[in-house]
Amino acid sequence: MKQFFKFMFASILGFFISFLIVFFLFLGLISSLMSFAEKEAVAVNDNTVLLVKLNQPIPERTSTNPFSSANLFDLTPTKTLGLNDILESIDRARTDSRIKGIYLQLSHIPSGISTIEEIRSALLEFKKSDKFIVCYAEIFSQSAYYLASVADEIYFNPEGMMLFKGLNAQVMFYKGLFEKLSVEAQIVRHGKFKSAVEPYTEEKMSKESKAQTKKYLDRIWNLMLSSIAESRGMSVDELNEMADHLKIRKAEDALKYGLVDELLYKDEVLAKLKEKIGLSESEKIESLSLAGYNSSPYSKKISRNRIAVIYASGTILNMEGDDQVVGAQRISRAIRDARKSKSVKAIVFRINSGGGDVLASEIIRREVELAAKEKPVIASYGDISASGGYWSTCNATKIIANKSCLTGSIGVFGIFPNIQGLLNDKLGITIDHVGTNDNSDFMSSSRRFTKFEREVVTSSIENTYDTFISHVSESRGLRKNFVDSIGQGRIWSGEDAIELGLIDEFGGLTRAIELAQELADLPDYRIRELPIQEDYLQTIMKQLTSGVQTSILEKELGDEYSFIKHFNHLKNSKGLQAIMPFEMVIE
C-alpha cells in the first residue's frame, strides 16, 4: 500500500509538471500568433476617421508584451497604447492625407491631468491641419470634458450625465487605526509641508498641507477653465459660476450654457460624420482605432544618430524594478548604457514618480549627472515628478514639464513604527534582547526611540535634507537659502515651478525630444527606448506568484487599491524617504 501511494503521488506530480510545461508552450504559441497578427499590415483607406476613446489607463509607453493588459486567467488579446504611441499616432495623422479627421468618444479618462494635457496639446496641433475633430459622449467627467473642449463640435447624449463642480482633494488618515492596534508611528522629518507622514500621526490635514494642496488645485482648475473658455468662447468667471452653483445637472443644462453644441444620439452623430466626409446615408464610415493606426506601416526615420528615451514610472526603490516601479538598478543601468553608447547623442529621461527611497534617488541622480557631462540630458516630467523624482533629475541639462505637472516636494522624512503596544497589549507577546554594545538594538521596532536615538535619526534627516537642497542649488544655479525657502516638502505646479527656477520650460515628451535634437545639433535621429521591456514569459511567471493576487485585488477594489499599493511601497522601502504626501487624481 505504501508503494501504491508513492507511485500515485509521483504520477500526480508528473502530470502537474507536464501540464505546466504544455501550458507555457501554449502561451508561447499564442504569443507568437499575437505578435504575428500585430505585425500584419493594417490598411489605412482613403477618407478614414481616426477613432480615439482613451477609456483605459495610459502608461508612459506601449508594452511589447502581448499579455501586459491581461491577468493569468484572462488571455484576451489586448493592446493598450502608451502615451508615446498616442502622441506619435496623432502627429502622423496630422499629415496623413488618408485621415480626414478625428472622432473622440470620451467618458472618463483614467489617467493623470498632465497626460491629458499632453494629448490635448497634440490635438491642438492636429487642428492646424484644418482636419476636423468631433466629440461624442454619454458621460463626461471633468477631465474628459477638458480634453473634449478641443473639438470643433461636441455632441452629447440627450440623457447624458456630466460632472462640473470644481476639484477636490481628500486624504485618508490612519491615526485612529494605529491607536486601536496600539501601534505608534515615530516620525522624523524636515519640511513643514512634508505631509506624507500626516496620515499616520494626525486625524486631518495640517494648515500647511491644506495651503499647498489648495494652491495646486487652484492652478490646475484655472488651467482647465482657461483652456475650456478659450475653446468654447466663454470666460473663466462664467465657468466658475456654473461649478459653484452646480448648474450642469442634466444634458439640457450643458446645451443651455454652451458646453456642448447639440444633444444627439450616436446614430445621429454618425450621420453628421458622413456629411463631413461626403458619404451617402448608405455608405459606411471607414474608421480606425488609435491602436490599429499605430500598427499600420509607415516610413520610419533612418539615421545612425539615436536619442535615447528612458522611461521611469512609479515609486523609486533600491531594487531592480519594472515598468511600474522605478528600480534604481534598472534605471541607472539604462542611463549608463545610453551614456556609453556612441550612437546615442542625447538622452530624454521621461519620469513619472512621486519619489521614494533617498538612496535609490541618489543612485539615479549620479548617473544623470555623469551623462549630462557627456551629452544633453533632458528630464521630461509626466503627471508628477516630485520629491525623490525631482532629486533624481535635478542635474539634467534641461527640465521640461507641463503646466499641470506636480513637482517640488523637496523634503525628507523617516517613519519608524513602534509595535510594542500591539505585541504586549493585543497579542500578549513580549520581547527581550541581549546585545554586544550600548546601542546594538538601535531602531528596534519593539520599543520607543530613546532620546539619543531620536537625536541620531534627526541628525541623519537634517544631513540628507541639506544634501537635497545642495544638489538643487548647484544644479539649478539657485541660492541655497532660496531652495530651502521653496523646499520644506512643499508641492508646486509646473506654472509655479518655472517661476521658481525648478524647471526650464513648458512641454511634454514631444517637446523634450525636439529639445534633445536641438541641443545635440542633430540633422536627423532615431528613437531608442530604454530600459528593454520584459517578455511575456517573465510577466506570466510574476502573475503565477504575486501577480494573480495583485490583479484580483486591483480589479475588486478599483480606485481604493491605491491605498494597498501605498502600504506595499512603504513595506519595500529602506532607509530615509523623499516621497509625495498623496496621489492626485483629477476626475
XYZ file of N, CA and C in Angstrom, residues 409-557:
447
model
N 8.199 69.323 -3.769
C 8.187 68.446 -2.589
C 9.609 68.113 -2.146
N 10.440 69.143 -2.060
C 11.835 68.973 -1.662
C 11.882 68.843 -0.141
N 11.919 67.631 0.326
C 11.915 67.355 1.760
C 12.241 65.897 2.013
N 12.485 65.562 3.264
C 12.898 64.200 3.631
C 12.189 63.798 4.929
N 11.850 62.518 5.043
C 11.245 62.038 6.284
C 11.600 60.578 6.522
N 11.365 60.141 7.741
C 11.524 58.736 8.101
C 10.368 58.301 8.976
N 9.816 57.126 8.727
C 8.751 56.549 9.558
C 9.304 55.302 10.223
N 9.238 55.271 11.554
C 9.796 54.155 12.316
C 8.712 53.611 13.246
N 8.052 52.518 12.862
C 6.935 52.012 13.667
C 7.397 51.404 14.988
N 6.633 51.673 16.022
C 6.833 51.052 17.332
C 5.631 50.157 17.592
N 5.824 48.832 17.521
C 4.708 47.896 17.666
C 4.701 47.216 19.037
N 5.362 47.843 20.005
C 5.414 47.257 21.357
C 4.018 47.071 21.929
N 3.162 48.099 21.773
C 1.797 48.005 22.296
C 1.010 46.889 21.643
N 1.169 46.739 20.338
C 0.472 45.677 19.610
C 0.913 44.312 20.128
N 2.214 44.132 20.311
C 2.731 42.842 20.771
C 2.331 42.557 22.212
N 2.523 43.564 23.080
C 2.275 43.348 24.517
C 0.790 43.308 24.848
N 0.072 44.366 24.470
C -1.312 44.539 24.912
C -2.313 43.746 24.096
N -2.089 43.640 22.789
C -3.078 42.984 21.925
C -2.805 41.501 21.731
N -1.513 41.141 21.650
C -1.165 39.756 21.339
C -0.540 39.001 22.506
N -0.199 39.719 23.565
C 0.408 39.069 24.723
C 1.824 38.585 24.480
N 2.523 39.234 23.568
C 3.888 38.841 23.227
C 4.863 39.839 23.833
N 5.908 39.328 24.460
C 6.969 40.190 24.988
C 8.289 39.831 24.323
N 9.189 40.812 24.271
C 10.482 40.620 23.616
C 11.584 41.076 24.547
N 12.612 40.286 24.663
C 13.801 40.654 25.417
C 14.998 40.534 24.471
N 16.121 41.153 24.830
C 17.268 41.097 23.919
C 18.572 41.145 24.696
N 19.604 40.688 24.021
C 20.973 40.776 24.532
C 21.829 41.296 23.394
N 22.681 42.282 23.654
C 23.498 42.870 22.613
C 24.940 43.031 23.043
N 25.808 43.264 22.093
C 27.241 43.403 22.376
C 27.635 44.829 22.763
N 26.791 45.808 22.349
C 27.138 47.204 22.602
C 25.935 47.969 23.147
N 26.182 49.212 23.558
C 25.137 50.017 24.184
C 23.951 50.257 23.256
N 24.209 50.367 21.947
C 23.123 50.672 21.010
C 22.984 49.608 19.923
N 23.260 48.370 20.276
C 23.185 47.296 19.285
C 21.753 47.026 18.833
N 20.755 47.464 19.600
C 19.366 47.294 19.185
C 18.785 48.611 18.656
N 19.662 49.455 18.143
C 19.254 50.753 17.602
C 18.175 50.574 16.537
N 17.115 51.386 16.630
C 15.974 51.381 15.711
C 15.168 50.086 15.795
N 15.089 49.510 16.962
C 14.240 48.336 17.160
C 12.776 48.758 17.053
N 11.977 47.938 16.400
C 10.555 48.265 16.245
C 9.718 47.807 17.437
N 10.352 47.177 18.420
C 9.598 46.650 19.555
C 9.603 47.587 20.761
N 10.066 48.816 20.576
C 10.041 49.803 21.668
C 10.146 51.200 21.078
N 9.965 52.200 21.940
C 10.062 53.588 21.504
C 11.526 54.004 21.376
N 11.743 55.046 20.584
C 13.075 55.647 20.498
C 13.519 56.153 21.866
N 14.787 56.023 22.136
C 15.353 56.762 23.262
C 15.650 58.182 22.788
N 15.920 59.076 23.730
C 16.241 60.463 23.370
C 17.470 60.502 22.460
N 18.471 59.701 22.764
C 19.696 59.678 21.969
C 19.424 59.157 20.563
N 18.610 58.106 20.453
C 18.294 57.548 19.143
C 17.566 58.565 18.270
N 16.630 59.291 18.852
C 15.909 60.315 18.097
C 16.861 61.403 17.615
N 17.820 61.766 18.454
C 18.808 62.779 18.052
C 19.633 62.284 16.869
N 20.015 61.009 16.899
C 20.816 60.443 15.813
C 20.017 60.435 14.506
N 18.757 59.994 14.579
C 17.921 59.929 13.384
C 17.639 61.333 12.848
N 17.363 62.261 13.754
C 17.101 63.644 13.337
C 18.311 64.231 12.626
N 19.495 63.953 13.152
C 20.719 64.438 12.520
C 20.856 63.877 11.110
N 20.521 62.614 10.932
C 20.590 61.990 9.616
C 19.595 62.633 8.649
N 18.382 62.898 9.139
C 17.360 63.548 8.322
C 17.837 64.930 7.879
N 18.384 65.699 8.833
C 18.843 67.058 8.528
C 19.988 67.031 7.513
N 20.900 66.092 7.671
C 22.017 65.977 6.724
C 21.524 65.633 5.326
N 20.542 64.735 5.263
C 20.004 64.328 3.973
C 19.269 65.484 3.306
N 18.499 66.235 4.091
C 17.800 67.390 3.538
C 18.797 68.424 3.017
N 19.872 68.628 3.770
C 20.903 69.566 3.340
C 21.532 69.107 2.026
N 21.745 67.809 1.895
C 22.278 67.266 0.642
C 21.300 67.519 -0.509
N 20.014 67.311 -0.249
C 18.975 67.515 -1.255
C 19.005 68.954 -1.767
N 18.916 69.930 -0.862
C 18.858 71.321 -1.310
C 20.191 71.771 -1.907
N 21.286 71.137 -1.489
C 22.589 71.457 -2.083
C 22.641 71.003 -3.540
N 22.130 69.801 -3.812
C 22.073 69.307 -5.192
C 21.238 70.249 -6.059
N 20.084 70.642 -5.543
C 19.198 71.518 -6.311
C 19.851 72.882 -6.520
N 20.462 73.411 -5.474
C 21.121 74.721 -5.553
C 22.220 74.727 -6.611
N 23.074 73.724 -6.580
C 24.214 73.667 -7.501
C 23.773 73.382 -8.932
N 22.847 72.479 -9.110
C 22.448 72.082 -10.460
C 21.555 73.109 -11.133
N 20.746 73.822 -10.349
C 19.805 74.779 -10.920
C 20.299 76.221 -10.853
N 21.470 76.418 -10.251
C 22.010 77.772 -10.157
C 21.185 78.673 -9.261
N 20.681 78.134 -8.155
C 19.851 78.873 -7.206
C 20.567 78.982 -5.865
N 20.305 80.069 -5.159
C 20.884 80.211 -3.825
C 20.314 79.130 -2.897
N 21.182 78.610 -2.043
C 20.788 77.502 -1.181
C 19.658 77.897 -0.226
N 19.751 79.117 0.340
C 18.697 79.531 1.272
C 17.365 79.745 0.547
N 17.439 80.097 -0.751
C 16.209 80.224 -1.541
C 15.586 78.845 -1.772
N 16.423 77.857 -2.106
C 15.916 76.488 -2.308
C 15.268 75.985 -1.019
N 15.884 76.315 0.124
C 15.305 75.918 1.413
C 13.932 76.558 1.611
N 13.807 77.822 1.186
C 12.540 78.536 1.385
C 11.420 77.981 0.517
N 11.753 77.472 -0.670
C 10.720 76.897 -1.540
C 10.646 75.380 -1.380
N 11.532 74.849 -0.529
C 11.551 73.411 -0.255
C 10.593 73.088 0.878
N 11.135 72.597 1.979
C 10.299 72.264 3.143
C 9.208 71.247 2.810
N 9.418 70.510 1.702
C 8.431 69.498 1.318
C 7.242 70.029 0.553
N 7.267 71.303 0.162
C 6.093 71.902 -0.483
C 5.975 71.477 -1.947
N 4.739 71.207 -2.382
C 4.492 70.839 -3.771
C 4.202 72.089 -4.600
N 4.535 72.017 -5.900
C 4.303 73.119 -6.819
C 3.758 72.578 -8.132
N 2.950 73.379 -8.796
C 2.522 73.041 -10.155
C 3.627 73.448 -11.117
N 3.523 72.995 -12.362
C 4.504 73.379 -13.361
C 4.576 74.889 -13.537
N 3.418 75.571 -13.455
C 3.375 77.027 -13.608
C 4.169 77.722 -12.508
N 4.060 77.222 -11.279
C 4.844 77.789 -10.180
C 6.317 77.432 -10.334
N 6.574 76.191 -10.739
C 7.952 75.682 -10.810
C 8.806 76.472 -11.780
N 8.214 76.922 -12.901
C 9.016 77.669 -13.871
C 9.350 79.058 -13.336
N 8.451 79.633 -12.551
C 8.718 80.939 -11.937
C 9.804 80.830 -10.870
N 9.856 79.690 -10.194
C 10.823 79.483 -9.117
C 12.174 78.991 -9.626
N 12.245 78.617 -10.894
C 13.502 78.125 -11.452
C 13.717 76.637 -11.288
N 12.674 75.907 -10.915
C 12.807 74.461 -10.742
C 12.746 73.712 -12.072
N 12.076 74.299 -13.063
C 12.066 73.724 -14.409
C 12.452 74.822 -15.400
N 12.722 74.425 -16.652
C 13.213 75.380 -17.648
C 12.152 75.855 -18.635
N 11.251 74.967 -19.025
C 10.204 75.379 -19.955
C 9.050 74.405 -19.911
N 7.912 74.853 -20.453
C 6.733 74.003 -20.518
C 6.819 73.089 -21.742
N 6.257 71.919 -21.605
C 6.214 70.996 -22.733
C 6.134 69.564 -22.252
N 5.774 68.693 -23.178
C 5.670 67.283 -22.869
C 6.790 66.480 -23.501
N 6.515 65.218 -23.723
C 7.524 64.309 -24.268
C 7.975 64.740 -25.668
N 7.035 65.178 -26.479
C 7.377 65.596 -27.845
C 8.362 66.756 -27.831
N 8.076 67.758 -27.010
C 8.965 68.911 -26.928
C 10.323 68.515 -26.360
N 10.354 67.584 -25.407
C 11.619 67.128 -24.824
C 12.514 66.505 -25.889
N 11.920 65.711 -26.777
C 12.695 65.078 -27.855
C 13.186 66.142 -28.838
N 12.328 67.108 -29.137
C 12.740 68.203 -30.030
C 13.931 68.966 -29.433
N 13.868 69.252 -28.133
C 14.941 69.989 -27.477
C 16.229 69.175 -27.452
N 16.111 67.866 -27.248
C 17.291 66.996 -27.277
C 17.962 67.057 -28.639
N 17.166 67.057 -29.708
C 17.713 67.161 -31.058
C 18.423 68.501 -31.248
N 17.802 69.570 -30.746
C 18.391 70.909 -30.885
C 19.724 71.012 -30.151
N 19.750 70.554 -28.897
C 20.965 70.685 -28.093
C 22.098 69.797 -28.605
N 21.733 68.656 -29.188
C 22.750 67.762 -29.741
C 23.108 68.139 -31.176
N 22.385 69.124 -31.730
C 22.626 69.602 -33.094
C 22.585 68.451 -34.095
N 21.470 67.720 -34.082
C 21.316 66.550 -34.945
C 20.468 66.887 -36.163
N 20.962 66.622 -37.369
C 20.141 66.836 -38.567
C 19.030 65.797 -38.673
N 19.284 64.600 -38.153
C 18.291 63.533 -38.148
C 18.584 62.608 -36.968
N 17.627 61.759 -36.634
C 17.795 60.865 -35.476
C 16.744 59.762 -35.508
N 16.998 58.743 -34.728
C 16.011 57.699 -34.437
C 15.880 57.574 -32.935
N 14.728 57.088 -32.483
C 14.485 56.917 -31.051
C 14.902 55.521 -30.609
N 15.612 55.466 -29.500
C 15.921 54.185 -28.859
C 15.289 54.196 -27.475
N 14.322 53.317 -27.253
C 13.593 53.307 -25.980
C 14.241 52.348 -24.992
N 14.443 52.844 -23.773
C 15.040 52.077 -22.686
C 14.220 52.289 -21.412
N 14.329 51.361 -20.432
C 15.003 50.065 -20.465
C 14.262 49.083 -21.376
N 14.966 48.023 -21.757
C 14.356 46.969 -22.576
C 13.221 46.354 -21.752
N 12.062 46.206 -22.374
C 10.905 45.677 -21.646
C 10.972 44.160 -21.479
N 10.324 43.674 -20.446
C 10.320 42.238 -20.177
C 9.440 41.522 -21.190
N 9.722 40.240 -21.417
C 8.915 39.476 -22.370
C 7.735 38.819 -21.661
N 6.897 38.162 -22.472
C 5.647 37.622 -21.928
C 5.893 36.573 -20.861
N 6.955 35.752 -20.993
C 7.190 34.667 -20.052
C 7.512 35.213 -18.664
N 8.281 36.308 -18.616
C 8.588 36.924 -17.326
C 7.315 37.415 -16.649
N 6.426 38.004 -17.433
C 5.172 38.503 -16.875
C 4.313 37.366 -16.347
N 4.237 36.293 -17.117
C 3.434 35.147 -16.692
C 3.980 34.559 -15.392
N 5.294 34.455 -15.276
C 5.895 33.915 -14.061
C 5.580 34.798 -12.855
N 5.586 36.111 -13.061
C 5.233 37.026 -11.967
C 3.777 36.831 -11.562
N 2.908 36.672 -12.578
C 1.493 36.536 -12.282
C 1.174 35.183 -11.643
N 2.047 34.187 -11.826
C 1.849 32.908 -11.146
C 2.049 33.037 -9.646
N 2.763 34.098 -9.234
C 3.008 34.309 -7.802
C 2.149 35.463 -7.313
N 2.773 36.596 -7.090
C 2.043 37.731 -6.525
C 1.150 38.419 -7.540
N 1.452 38.254 -8.819
C 0.698 38.963 -9.843
C -0.767 38.600 -9.882
N -1.109 37.319 -9.654
C -2.501 36.901 -9.664
C -3.255 37.592 -8.541
N -2.666 37.581 -7.340
C -3.295 38.222 -6.188
C -3.470 39.718 -6.439
N -2.438 40.351 -6.992
C -2.495 41.789 -7.268
C -3.588 42.096 -8.277
N -3.684 41.303 -9.345
C -4.693 41.542 -10.379
C -6.092 41.449 -9.797
N -6.320 40.442 -8.936
C -7.639 40.262 -8.335
C -7.973 41.428 -7.420
N -7.021 41.825 -6.563
C -7.252 42.945 -5.642
C -7.521 44.233 -6.400
N -6.723 44.477 -7.421
C -6.873 45.721 -8.170
C -8.231 45.768 -8.872
N -8.665 44.628 -9.393
C -9.943 44.578 -10.090
C -11.105 44.771 -9.127
N -11.031 44.136 -7.945
C -12.126 44.198 -6.986
C -12.203 45.539 -6.259
N -11.043 46.115 -5.917
C -11.021 47.343 -5.111
C -11.070 48.609 -5.951
